[in-house]
Amino acid sequence: MKALLAIGLLAFGLLLAAPIVAQPNPAVSGNTDEDLLRRADAQLRLAEVFEQGEGVAVDLVRARLHYEQSAHAGSDTAKLRLGQMLVAGLGGPRDTSQGLRLIRVLAGAGNINAQTLLGDLLSGGTLGYVDADGAIAAYQQAAHGGSVAAMVSLGDVFRSGDIVPVDLPKSFDYYAAAAAKDSASAKLAVAEMLAGGQGVTQDVASGLATLRIGAANGNGDAAMALGDLLLAGDVGQIDVAGAVEAYETAAAGGRTDAYLRLGELFRDGYYIRRDAERAVGYYRMAANAGESFGLYALGLGYLDRDFDALGSSAEGMELVQRAGAQGNQYAVTAIAGSYLFGQGVDADIERGLAILTAAAAAGNPAAALDLVAIYRDGLQRNGKSLLRRREQMALQVLQSAKDRLDRGSYLYQTLLLDAAPSGFADSEKAIGQLAELSLRDRRSLVVRLLAVNPNAFVALVQVRLRDLGYLNTRVNGRLNRQTIRAINAYCRFKAAQDICRPGPLSMATAQVLSSAF
């Protein structure tokens, strides 16, 4: 028996090593459907062996050739995988049009895996463009066919604001449909949205119960969502200690980006007493866990002297360069910033701008957005203006980077540019546009607005506090007594009086007020 097994393994090894020979045309050779099916299955299996490296070295070229032969013999699975490889340029030249054609034919024939993949390709920007309508249509076809993955993707699409305006009720409905089919990720999304009242009538008890159970069982995603809700006060009062505990649980559960949240908390000191040593420790944990942003944040902190005497400018530069080598797109902004502000090198504004301009031209969106911010806000150091505002230049850079930005990021920057010179022409309209952004982007923009144009920030806060019943006065962007009283009342409601103590126009208070949006 062992001899027979050895002979069989040897034969299989010879088959793998043998040169690939084109299969005869079944229409000419007279092969039966059963022969074709066997041939398709055999070629598909060989393709999978070479692609996954099962007992042999990974060889994408041979995998692609076997997928081609299996596809020619009629395997839909091979056609789909071949389409993916053609689009991505794996195992041979990239042929996006041919790859898409294969995928579209399968999708049109009702293949839900092809429909889901088509939605991914059209929404993800990997094709060099985004087709929002086409992506949603493909996902909906797959969802109607029972694809849970497509239901989750539709929930993500309408929640993120990346390709279409945010529509939280639609998002919740798709997540709920996927959750009903036992999708674990959808169940967590439903719980988070229920707890926060996002697109559905708020049910704090039900939503929190699900997230707490998940966190207690070591689910990092559940713990991360719990931390975000507690920190923002979306389930009542702001609970900083609870958020820190949840983020630590999330990190232990595999969400290494939770270390970044913790590092930011202790670096900024808005919600909790600033602790540079703890911030550095969390960023190091993130970096050690493979988060390039941990290296970037740590290096930037050393360059900006955010971490006192815990690291030098030279160490900071070495860290951001390592982050850049790992593909972190923000690293170049820190390197340019060292020249703009003279951090560890002689100040050279022209060189700093040149570094950013070259990176933006090479397709780095972070560099482009840094240029937008510089031209929009100008540059200051120690109260001295280094570069005046140039709003038209900012707009020009943003337009040139539009194709590399998702819809939400472009709208975010457009709103900041609209507010920069003299505030929003229509604060009510701006509030409506804010609603098209994801919850996280919306709140981030409100905080950022304080630095860009304080009057525009106050105007938006007035609109929102009026809508919530805290304020009954005309929206004018002025920090009058009524507005200050309304801000203080909101801070008390969130149990954030200590956080808001630095004043109504402090960054700490802006963080609290952002939770109203």
Coordinates of C-alpha atoms in Angstrom, one line a residue:
M1 CA 0.0 0.0 0.0
K2 CA 2.9 2.4 0.9
A3 CA 4.5 1.6 -2.4
L4 CA 1.3 2.4 -4.3
L5 CA 1.0 5.7 -2.4
A6 CA 4.5 6.6 -3.2
I7 CA 3.9 5.9 -6.9
G8 CA 0.8 8.1 -6.8
L9 CA 2.6 11.0 -5.1
L10 CA 5.4 10.7 -7.7
A11 CA 2.9 10.8 -10.5
F12 CA 1.3 13.9 -9.1
G13 CA 4.7 15.5 -8.7
L14 CA 5.5 14.8 -12.3
L15 CA 2.2 16.3 -13.3
L16 CA 3.0 19.5 -11.5
A17 CA 6.5 19.6 -13.0
A18 CA 5.4 18.9 -16.5
P19 CA 5.3 21.7 -19.0
I20 CA 1.8 23.2 -19.6
V21 CA 0.3 22.1 -22.9
A22 CA -2.6 23.8 -24.5
Q23 CA -5.8 21.7 -24.4
P24 CA -7.3 20.5 -27.6
N25 CA -10.4 22.3 -28.8
P26 CA -13.4 20.2 -27.5
A27 CA -15.4 21.1 -30.6
V28 CA -12.8 19.4 -32.8
S29 CA -11.7 16.5 -30.5
G30 CA -15.3 15.5 -29.8
N31 CA -14.8 15.4 -26.0
T32 CA -18.0 14.9 -24.0
D33 CA -19.5 17.3 -21.5
E34 CA -18.3 14.9 -18.8
D35 CA -14.7 15.0 -20.1
L36 CA -14.8 18.8 -20.2
L37 CA -16.1 18.9 -16.6
R38 CA -13.3 16.6 -15.4
R39 CA -10.7 18.7 -17.4
A40 CA -12.1 21.9 -15.9
D41 CA -12.0 20.6 -12.4
A42 CA -8.4 19.2 -12.8
Q43 CA -7.1 22.4 -14.2
L44 CA -8.9 24.4 -11.5
R45 CA -7.3 22.3 -8.8
L46 CA -3.8 22.7 -10.4
A47 CA -4.4 26.5 -10.5
E48 CA -5.2 26.5 -6.8
V49 CA -2.2 24.4 -6.0
F50 CA 0.2 26.8 -7.7
E51 CA -1.6 30.0 -6.4
Q52 CA -1.7 28.8 -2.8
G53 CA 1.7 27.0 -2.8
E54 CA 0.3 23.6 -1.7
G55 CA 3.4 21.4 -1.6
V56 CA 5.0 23.5 -4.3
A57 CA 6.4 27.0 -4.6
V58 CA 3.8 29.7 -5.3
D59 CA 3.8 30.3 -9.0
L60 CA 1.2 32.8 -10.2
V61 CA 2.2 32.5 -13.8
R62 CA 1.4 28.8 -13.9
A63 CA -1.7 29.4 -11.7
R64 CA -3.0 31.9 -14.2
L65 CA -2.4 29.6 -17.2
H66 CA -4.2 26.7 -15.4
Y67 CA -7.1 29.1 -14.6
E68 CA -7.2 30.0 -18.3
Q69 CA -7.4 26.4 -19.3
S70 CA -10.1 25.6 -16.7
A71 CA -12.0 28.7 -17.9
H72 CA -11.9 27.5 -21.5
A73 CA -13.2 24.2 -20.4
G74 CA -16.2 26.0 -18.8
S75 CA -15.4 26.5 -15.1
D76 CA -17.2 29.7 -13.8
T77 CA -15.0 29.6 -10.7
A78 CA -11.9 29.7 -12.9
K79 CA -13.4 32.5 -15.0
L80 CA -14.0 34.6 -11.9
R81 CA -10.5 34.1 -10.5
L82 CA -8.9 34.7 -13.9
G83 CA -10.8 37.9 -14.2
Q84 CA -9.4 39.0 -10.8
M85 CA -5.9 38.1 -11.9
L86 CA -6.2 40.0 -15.2
V87 CA -7.5 43.1 -13.4
A88 CA -4.8 43.0 -10.8
G89 CA -2.0 42.0 -13.2
L90 CA -1.2 38.9 -11.3
G91 CA 0.7 36.1 -13.1
G92 CA 1.0 38.1 -16.3
P93 CA 0.2 41.4 -17.9
R94 CA -2.6 43.5 -16.6
D95 CA -5.7 43.5 -18.8
T96 CA -8.4 45.4 -17.0
S97 CA -10.9 45.4 -19.9
Q98 CA -10.7 41.6 -20.4
G99 CA -10.8 40.9 -16.7
L100 CA -13.9 43.1 -16.3
R101 CA -15.5 41.6 -19.3
L102 CA -15.2 38.1 -17.7
I103 CA -16.5 39.3 -14.4
R104 CA -19.4 41.3 -16.0
V105 CA -20.5 38.3 -18.1
L106 CA -20.7 36.1 -14.9
A107 CA -22.4 38.8 -13.0
G108 CA -25.0 39.2 -15.8
A109 CA -25.7 35.5 -15.6
G110 CA -26.6 35.8 -12.0
N111 CA -23.3 34.7 -10.3
I112 CA -23.5 36.4 -6.9
N113 CA -19.8 36.0 -6.3
A114 CA -19.1 37.9 -9.5
Q115 CA -21.7 40.5 -8.7
T116 CA -20.1 41.1 -5.3
L117 CA -16.6 41.3 -6.8
L118 CA -17.9 43.7 -9.4
G119 CA -19.2 45.9 -6.6
D120 CA -15.9 45.8 -4.9
L121 CA -14.0 46.7 -8.0
L122 CA -16.3 49.6 -9.0
S123 CA -16.3 51.1 -5.5
G124 CA -12.7 50.5 -4.4
G125 CA -10.9 52.8 -6.9
T126 CA -8.5 49.9 -8.0
L127 CA -9.6 50.5 -11.6
G128 CA -8.5 54.1 -11.5
Y129 CA -12.1 55.3 -11.2
V130 CA -15.2 54.8 -9.1
D131 CA -18.6 54.0 -10.5
A132 CA -20.9 54.5 -7.5
D133 CA -24.1 53.6 -9.3
G134 CA -22.6 50.6 -10.9
A135 CA -21.2 49.3 -7.6
I136 CA -24.4 49.7 -5.7
A137 CA -26.4 48.0 -8.5
A138 CA -24.0 45.1 -8.5
Y139 CA -24.1 44.8 -4.7
Q140 CA -27.9 44.9 -4.7
Q141 CA -28.1 42.2 -7.3
A142 CA -25.9 40.0 -5.2
A143 CA -27.8 40.9 -2.0
H144 CA -31.1 40.0 -3.7
G145 CA -29.5 36.6 -4.5
G146 CA -28.6 36.0 -0.9
S147 CA -25.0 37.3 -0.7
V148 CA -24.4 38.3 2.9
A149 CA -21.1 39.8 1.9
A150 CA -22.9 42.1 -0.5
M151 CA -25.4 43.1 2.2
V152 CA -22.5 44.1 4.6
S153 CA -20.8 46.0 1.7
L154 CA -24.0 48.0 1.1
G155 CA -24.2 48.8 4.8
D156 CA -20.6 50.0 4.6
V157 CA -21.2 52.1 1.5
F158 CA -24.1 54.0 3.0
R159 CA -22.3 54.5 6.3
S160 CA -18.9 55.6 5.1
G161 CA -19.8 58.4 2.7
D162 CA -16.8 57.3 0.5
I163 CA -18.7 57.0 -2.8
V164 CA -22.2 58.3 -2.0
P165 CA -23.7 60.6 0.7
V166 CA -24.2 58.9 4.0
D167 CA -27.6 57.4 4.4
L168 CA -27.7 55.8 7.9
P169 CA -31.3 54.3 7.7
K170 CA -30.3 52.5 4.5
S171 CA -27.1 51.4 6.1
F172 CA -28.8 50.0 9.1
D173 CA -31.4 48.1 7.0
Y174 CA -28.6 46.3 5.0
Y175 CA -26.7 45.5 8.2
A176 CA -29.8 44.2 9.8
A177 CA -30.5 41.9 6.8
A178 CA -27.0 40.5 7.0
A179 CA -27.3 40.1 10.8
A180 CA -30.4 38.1 10.2
K181 CA -28.3 35.7 8.1
D182 CA -25.8 35.4 11.0
S183 CA -23.1 37.8 9.9
A184 CA -20.9 38.5 12.9
S185 CA -19.7 41.8 11.6
A186 CA -23.2 43.0 10.7
K187 CA -24.4 42.1 14.2
L188 CA -21.7 44.3 15.7
A189 CA -22.6 47.2 13.3
V190 CA -26.3 46.8 14.2
A191 CA -25.4 46.9 17.9
E192 CA -23.2 50.0 17.5
M193 CA -25.9 51.9 15.5
L194 CA -28.6 50.9 17.9
A195 CA -26.6 52.1 20.9
G196 CA -25.8 55.4 19.2
G197 CA -29.1 55.9 17.5
Q198 CA -27.5 56.1 14.1
G199 CA -30.2 55.6 11.4
V200 CA -32.5 53.9 13.8
T201 CA -34.4 54.6 17.0
Q202 CA -31.8 54.6 19.8
D203 CA -31.8 51.5 22.0
V204 CA -28.8 52.0 24.3
A205 CA -29.4 48.9 26.5
S206 CA -29.7 46.5 23.6
G207 CA -26.8 47.8 21.6
L208 CA -24.4 48.1 24.6
A209 CA -25.3 44.6 25.8
T210 CA -24.2 43.1 22.5
L211 CA -21.0 45.1 22.4
R212 CA -20.1 44.4 26.0
I213 CA -20.6 40.7 25.6
G214 CA -18.4 40.7 22.5
A215 CA -15.7 42.7 24.2
A216 CA -15.8 40.4 27.3
N217 CA -15.3 37.5 24.9
G218 CA -12.2 39.1 23.4
N219 CA -13.8 40.5 20.2
G220 CA -11.6 43.5 19.3
D221 CA -14.1 45.0 16.9
A222 CA -16.8 45.0 19.6
A223 CA -14.4 46.6 22.1
M224 CA -13.3 49.2 19.6
A225 CA -16.9 50.2 18.9
L226 CA -17.7 50.4 22.6
G227 CA -14.7 52.6 23.2
D228 CA -15.8 55.1 20.5
L229 CA -19.3 55.3 21.8
L230 CA -18.2 55.9 25.4
L231 CA -15.6 58.5 24.5
A232 CA -18.1 60.5 22.4
G233 CA -20.8 60.2 24.9
D234 CA -23.1 58.8 22.3
V235 CA -24.8 56.5 24.9
G236 CA -25.2 59.2 27.5
Q237 CA -22.4 60.9 29.4
I238 CA -18.8 60.9 28.3
D239 CA -17.0 58.0 30.0
V240 CA -13.2 58.4 29.4
A241 CA -12.1 55.7 31.8
G242 CA -14.5 53.2 30.2
A243 CA -13.3 54.2 26.8
V244 CA -9.6 53.6 27.8
E245 CA -10.5 50.2 29.2
A246 CA -12.4 49.3 26.0
Y247 CA -9.6 50.4 23.8
E248 CA -7.1 48.3 25.8
T249 CA -9.4 45.3 25.4
A250 CA -9.7 46.0 21.7
A251 CA -5.9 46.1 21.3
A252 CA -5.6 42.8 23.2
G253 CA -8.3 41.4 20.8
G254 CA -6.2 42.2 17.7
R255 CA -7.3 45.8 16.9
T256 CA -3.8 47.2 16.9
D257 CA -5.2 50.6 15.8
A258 CA -6.7 50.9 19.3
Y259 CA -3.1 51.6 20.5
L260 CA -3.3 54.7 18.2
R261 CA -6.5 55.9 19.8
L262 CA -4.9 55.5 23.2
G263 CA -1.7 57.3 22.2
E264 CA -3.7 60.2 20.8
L265 CA -5.7 60.4 24.0
F266 CA -2.7 60.7 26.3
R267 CA -0.7 62.8 23.8
D268 CA -3.4 65.6 23.4
G269 CA -4.7 65.6 26.9
Y270 CA -8.1 66.9 25.9
Y271 CA -10.2 64.2 27.7
I272 CA -7.6 63.0 30.2
R273 CA -4.5 64.3 31.9
R274 CA -1.7 64.5 29.4
D275 CA 0.9 61.8 29.8
A276 CA 3.7 61.8 27.3
E277 CA 5.2 58.6 28.6
R278 CA 2.0 56.6 28.2
A279 CA 1.4 58.1 24.8
V280 CA 4.9 57.1 23.6
G281 CA 4.3 53.6 25.1
Y282 CA 1.1 53.1 23.2
Y283 CA 2.6 54.4 19.9
R284 CA 5.5 52.0 20.4
M285 CA 3.0 49.1 21.0
A286 CA 1.2 50.1 17.7
A287 CA 4.5 50.2 15.8
N288 CA 5.6 46.8 17.3
A289 CA 2.3 45.3 16.2
G290 CA 3.0 46.4 12.6
E291 CA 1.1 49.7 12.5
S292 CA 3.2 52.0 10.4
F293 CA 1.1 54.9 11.7
G294 CA 2.5 54.2 15.1
L295 CA 6.0 54.9 13.8
Y296 CA 4.7 58.0 12.1
A297 CA 2.9 59.4 15.1
L298 CA 5.9 58.7 17.4
G299 CA 8.3 60.3 15.0
L300 CA 6.1 63.3 14.4
G301 CA 5.7 63.7 18.2
Y302 CA 9.5 63.8 18.6
L303 CA 9.9 66.3 15.8
D304 CA 7.1 68.5 17.2
R305 CA 8.5 68.1 20.8
D306 CA 5.1 66.8 21.9
F307 CA 6.8 64.2 24.0
D308 CA 9.0 66.5 26.1
A309 CA 12.5 65.1 26.3
L310 CA 11.6 61.5 25.6
G311 CA 13.0 61.6 22.1
S312 CA 15.1 63.8 19.8
S313 CA 14.5 65.3 16.4
A314 CA 17.0 62.9 14.9
E315 CA 15.1 59.9 16.3
G316 CA 11.9 61.4 15.0
M317 CA 13.2 61.7 11.5
E318 CA 14.5 58.1 11.6
L319 CA 11.1 56.9 12.7
V320 CA 9.1 58.7 10.0
Q321 CA 11.5 57.5 7.4
R322 CA 10.9 53.9 8.6
A323 CA 7.2 54.6 8.4
G324 CA 7.6 55.8 4.8
A325 CA 9.6 52.7 3.9
Q326 CA 6.6 50.7 5.1
G327 CA 4.4 52.5 2.8
N328 CA 2.9 55.1 5.1
Q329 CA 1.7 58.0 2.9
Y330 CA 1.9 60.5 5.8
A331 CA 5.6 60.1 6.4
V332 CA 6.5 62.6 3.7
T333 CA 4.4 65.2 5.3
A334 CA 6.4 65.0 8.5
I335 CA 9.7 65.1 6.5
A336 CA 8.5 68.2 4.7
G337 CA 7.3 69.7 8.0
S338 CA 10.8 69.4 9.5
Y339 CA 12.0 71.8 6.8
L340 CA 8.9 74.1 7.0
F341 CA 9.4 74.6 10.8
G342 CA 13.1 73.9 11.2
Q343 CA 12.7 70.7 13.3
G344 CA 16.2 69.1 13.5
V345 CA 17.3 70.9 10.3
D346 CA 17.6 74.5 9.1
A347 CA 14.2 75.9 8.2
D348 CA 13.7 76.0 4.4
I349 CA 10.1 76.7 3.4
E350 CA 10.8 76.3 -0.3
R351 CA 12.3 72.9 0.2
G352 CA 9.5 71.8 2.4
L353 CA 6.9 72.9 -0.2
A354 CA 8.9 71.2 -3.0
I355 CA 8.9 67.9 -1.1
L356 CA 5.2 68.0 -0.7
T357 CA 4.6 69.2 -4.3
A358 CA 6.7 66.4 -5.7
A359 CA 4.9 63.8 -3.6
A360 CA 1.5 65.1 -4.5
A361 CA 2.4 65.0 -8.2
A362 CA 3.5 61.4 -7.7
G363 CA 0.0 60.5 -6.5
N364 CA 0.4 60.8 -2.7
P365 CA -3.0 62.1 -1.4
A366 CA -1.7 62.9 2.1
A367 CA 0.9 65.3 0.6
A368 CA -1.7 66.9 -1.6
L369 CA -4.0 67.5 1.4
D370 CA -1.1 68.9 3.5
L371 CA -0.5 71.4 0.7
V372 CA -4.2 72.3 0.6
A373 CA -4.0 73.0 4.4
I374 CA -0.9 75.1 4.1
Y375 CA -2.2 77.3 1.3
R376 CA -5.6 77.5 3.0
D377 CA -4.4 78.5 6.4
G378 CA -1.0 79.9 5.8
L379 CA 2.1 79.0 8.0
Q380 CA 2.8 80.4 11.4
R381 CA 5.6 79.7 13.9
N382 CA 5.8 81.2 17.3
G383 CA 3.1 83.7 16.4
K384 CA 5.0 84.9 13.3
S385 CA 3.6 84.4 9.8
L386 CA 5.9 82.4 7.5
L387 CA 3.5 82.1 4.6
R388 CA 0.3 84.0 3.9
R389 CA -2.9 82.3 2.9
R390 CA -3.5 81.5 -0.8
E391 CA -7.0 80.1 -1.0
Q392 CA -6.9 79.9 -4.8
M393 CA -3.8 77.8 -4.7
A394 CA -5.3 75.6 -2.1
L395 CA -8.4 75.1 -4.4
Q396 CA -6.1 74.3 -7.4
V397 CA -4.2 71.6 -5.5
L398 CA -7.4 70.1 -4.2
Q399 CA -8.9 70.0 -7.7
S400 CA -5.7 68.3 -9.1
A401 CA -6.0 65.6 -6.4
K402 CA -9.7 65.0 -6.7
D403 CA -9.4 61.8 -8.6
R404 CA -7.2 60.3 -5.9
L405 CA -9.7 61.2 -3.1
D406 CA -12.8 59.4 -2.0
R407 CA -16.0 61.5 -2.1
G408 CA -16.0 62.1 1.6
S409 CA -12.5 63.4 1.8
Y410 CA -13.1 65.7 -1.1
L411 CA -16.3 67.1 0.5
Y412 CA -14.4 67.5 3.8
Q413 CA -11.7 69.6 2.3
T414 CA -14.2 71.6 0.2
L415 CA -16.2 72.6 3.3
L416 CA -13.0 73.7 5.1
L417 CA -12.1 75.8 2.0
D418 CA -15.6 77.3 2.0
A419 CA -15.3 78.3 5.6
A420 CA -11.7 79.6 5.5
P421 CA -12.0 83.2 4.2
S422 CA -15.1 84.6 5.9
G423 CA -17.2 81.7 7.1
F424 CA -20.0 79.7 5.5
A425 CA -22.4 81.7 3.3
D426 CA -25.2 79.5 4.7
S427 CA -24.5 77.7 7.9
E428 CA -27.8 75.7 7.6
K429 CA -26.7 74.4 4.2
A430 CA -23.3 73.5 5.6
I431 CA -25.0 71.4 8.4
G432 CA -26.8 69.5 5.6
Q433 CA -23.5 68.9 3.8
L434 CA -21.9 67.7 7.0
A435 CA -24.6 65.0 7.2
E436 CA -23.2 63.5 4.0
L437 CA -20.0 62.6 5.8
S438 CA -19.3 59.7 8.0
L439 CA -19.8 60.2 11.7
R440 CA -16.1 60.3 12.4
D441 CA -15.3 62.7 9.5
R442 CA -18.2 64.9 10.5
R443 CA -16.9 65.3 14.0
S444 CA -13.3 65.7 12.9
L445 CA -14.3 68.5 10.6
V446 CA -16.1 70.4 13.3
V447 CA -13.0 70.3 15.5
R448 CA -10.7 71.2 12.6
L449 CA -13.0 74.2 11.8
L450 CA -12.1 75.9 15.1
A451 CA -8.5 76.4 13.9
V452 CA -9.5 77.3 10.3
N453 CA -12.2 79.9 11.2
P454 CA -13.5 80.3 14.8
N455 CA -16.5 82.3 13.6
A456 CA -17.6 79.5 11.2
F457 CA -17.1 77.0 14.1
V458 CA -19.4 79.0 16.4
A459 CA -22.0 79.4 13.7
L460 CA -22.3 75.6 13.2
V461 CA -22.3 75.1 16.9
Q462 CA -25.1 77.6 17.3
V463 CA -27.2 75.8 14.6
R464 CA -26.7 72.5 16.2
L465 CA -27.3 73.6 19.8
R466 CA -30.4 75.5 18.7
D467 CA -31.7 72.3 17.0
L468 CA -31.1 70.3 20.2
G469 CA -33.0 72.9 22.3
Y470 CA -30.0 74.5 24.1
L471 CA -30.1 77.8 22.3
N472 CA -32.7 80.3 21.2
T473 CA -30.9 83.1 19.4
R474 CA -30.0 84.2 16.0
V475 CA -27.2 82.3 14.3
N476 CA -24.4 84.9 13.7
G477 CA -21.1 83.1 14.4
R478 CA -20.5 85.4 17.5
L479 CA -19.6 83.9 20.8
N480 CA -22.3 85.8 22.8
R481 CA -23.5 85.1 26.3
Q482 CA -26.4 83.0 25.2
T483 CA -24.1 80.8 23.1
I484 CA -21.6 80.4 26.0
R485 CA -24.4 79.4 28.3
A486 CA -25.7 76.9 25.8
I487 CA -22.2 75.4 25.4
N488 CA -21.8 75.1 29.2
A489 CA -25.2 73.4 29.4
Y490 CA -24.2 70.9 26.8
C491 CA -20.9 70.2 28.6
R492 CA -22.8 69.6 31.8
F493 CA -25.2 67.2 30.0
K494 CA -22.2 65.2 28.8
A495 CA -20.7 65.3 32.3
A496 CA -17.7 67.1 30.7
Q497 CA -17.5 70.2 32.8
D498 CA -13.8 69.5 33.6
I499 CA -13.0 68.8 29.9
C500 CA -14.7 72.1 28.9
R501 CA -13.0 74.1 31.6
P502 CA -10.3 75.7 29.3
G503 CA -13.1 77.7 27.7
P504 CA -15.7 77.6 24.9
L505 CA -13.1 78.1 22.1
S506 CA -10.6 75.5 23.4
M507 CA -9.8 72.4 21.5
A508 CA -11.0 70.3 24.4
T509 CA -14.4 71.9 24.4
A510 CA -14.5 71.5 20.6
Q511 CA -14.0 67.8 21.0
V512 CA -17.0 67.6 23.3
L513 CA -19.2 69.8 21.1
S514 CA -18.4 67.7 18.1
S515 CA -20.4 64.8 19.6
A516 CA -23.5 67.0 19.0
F517 CA -23.1 66.5 15.3

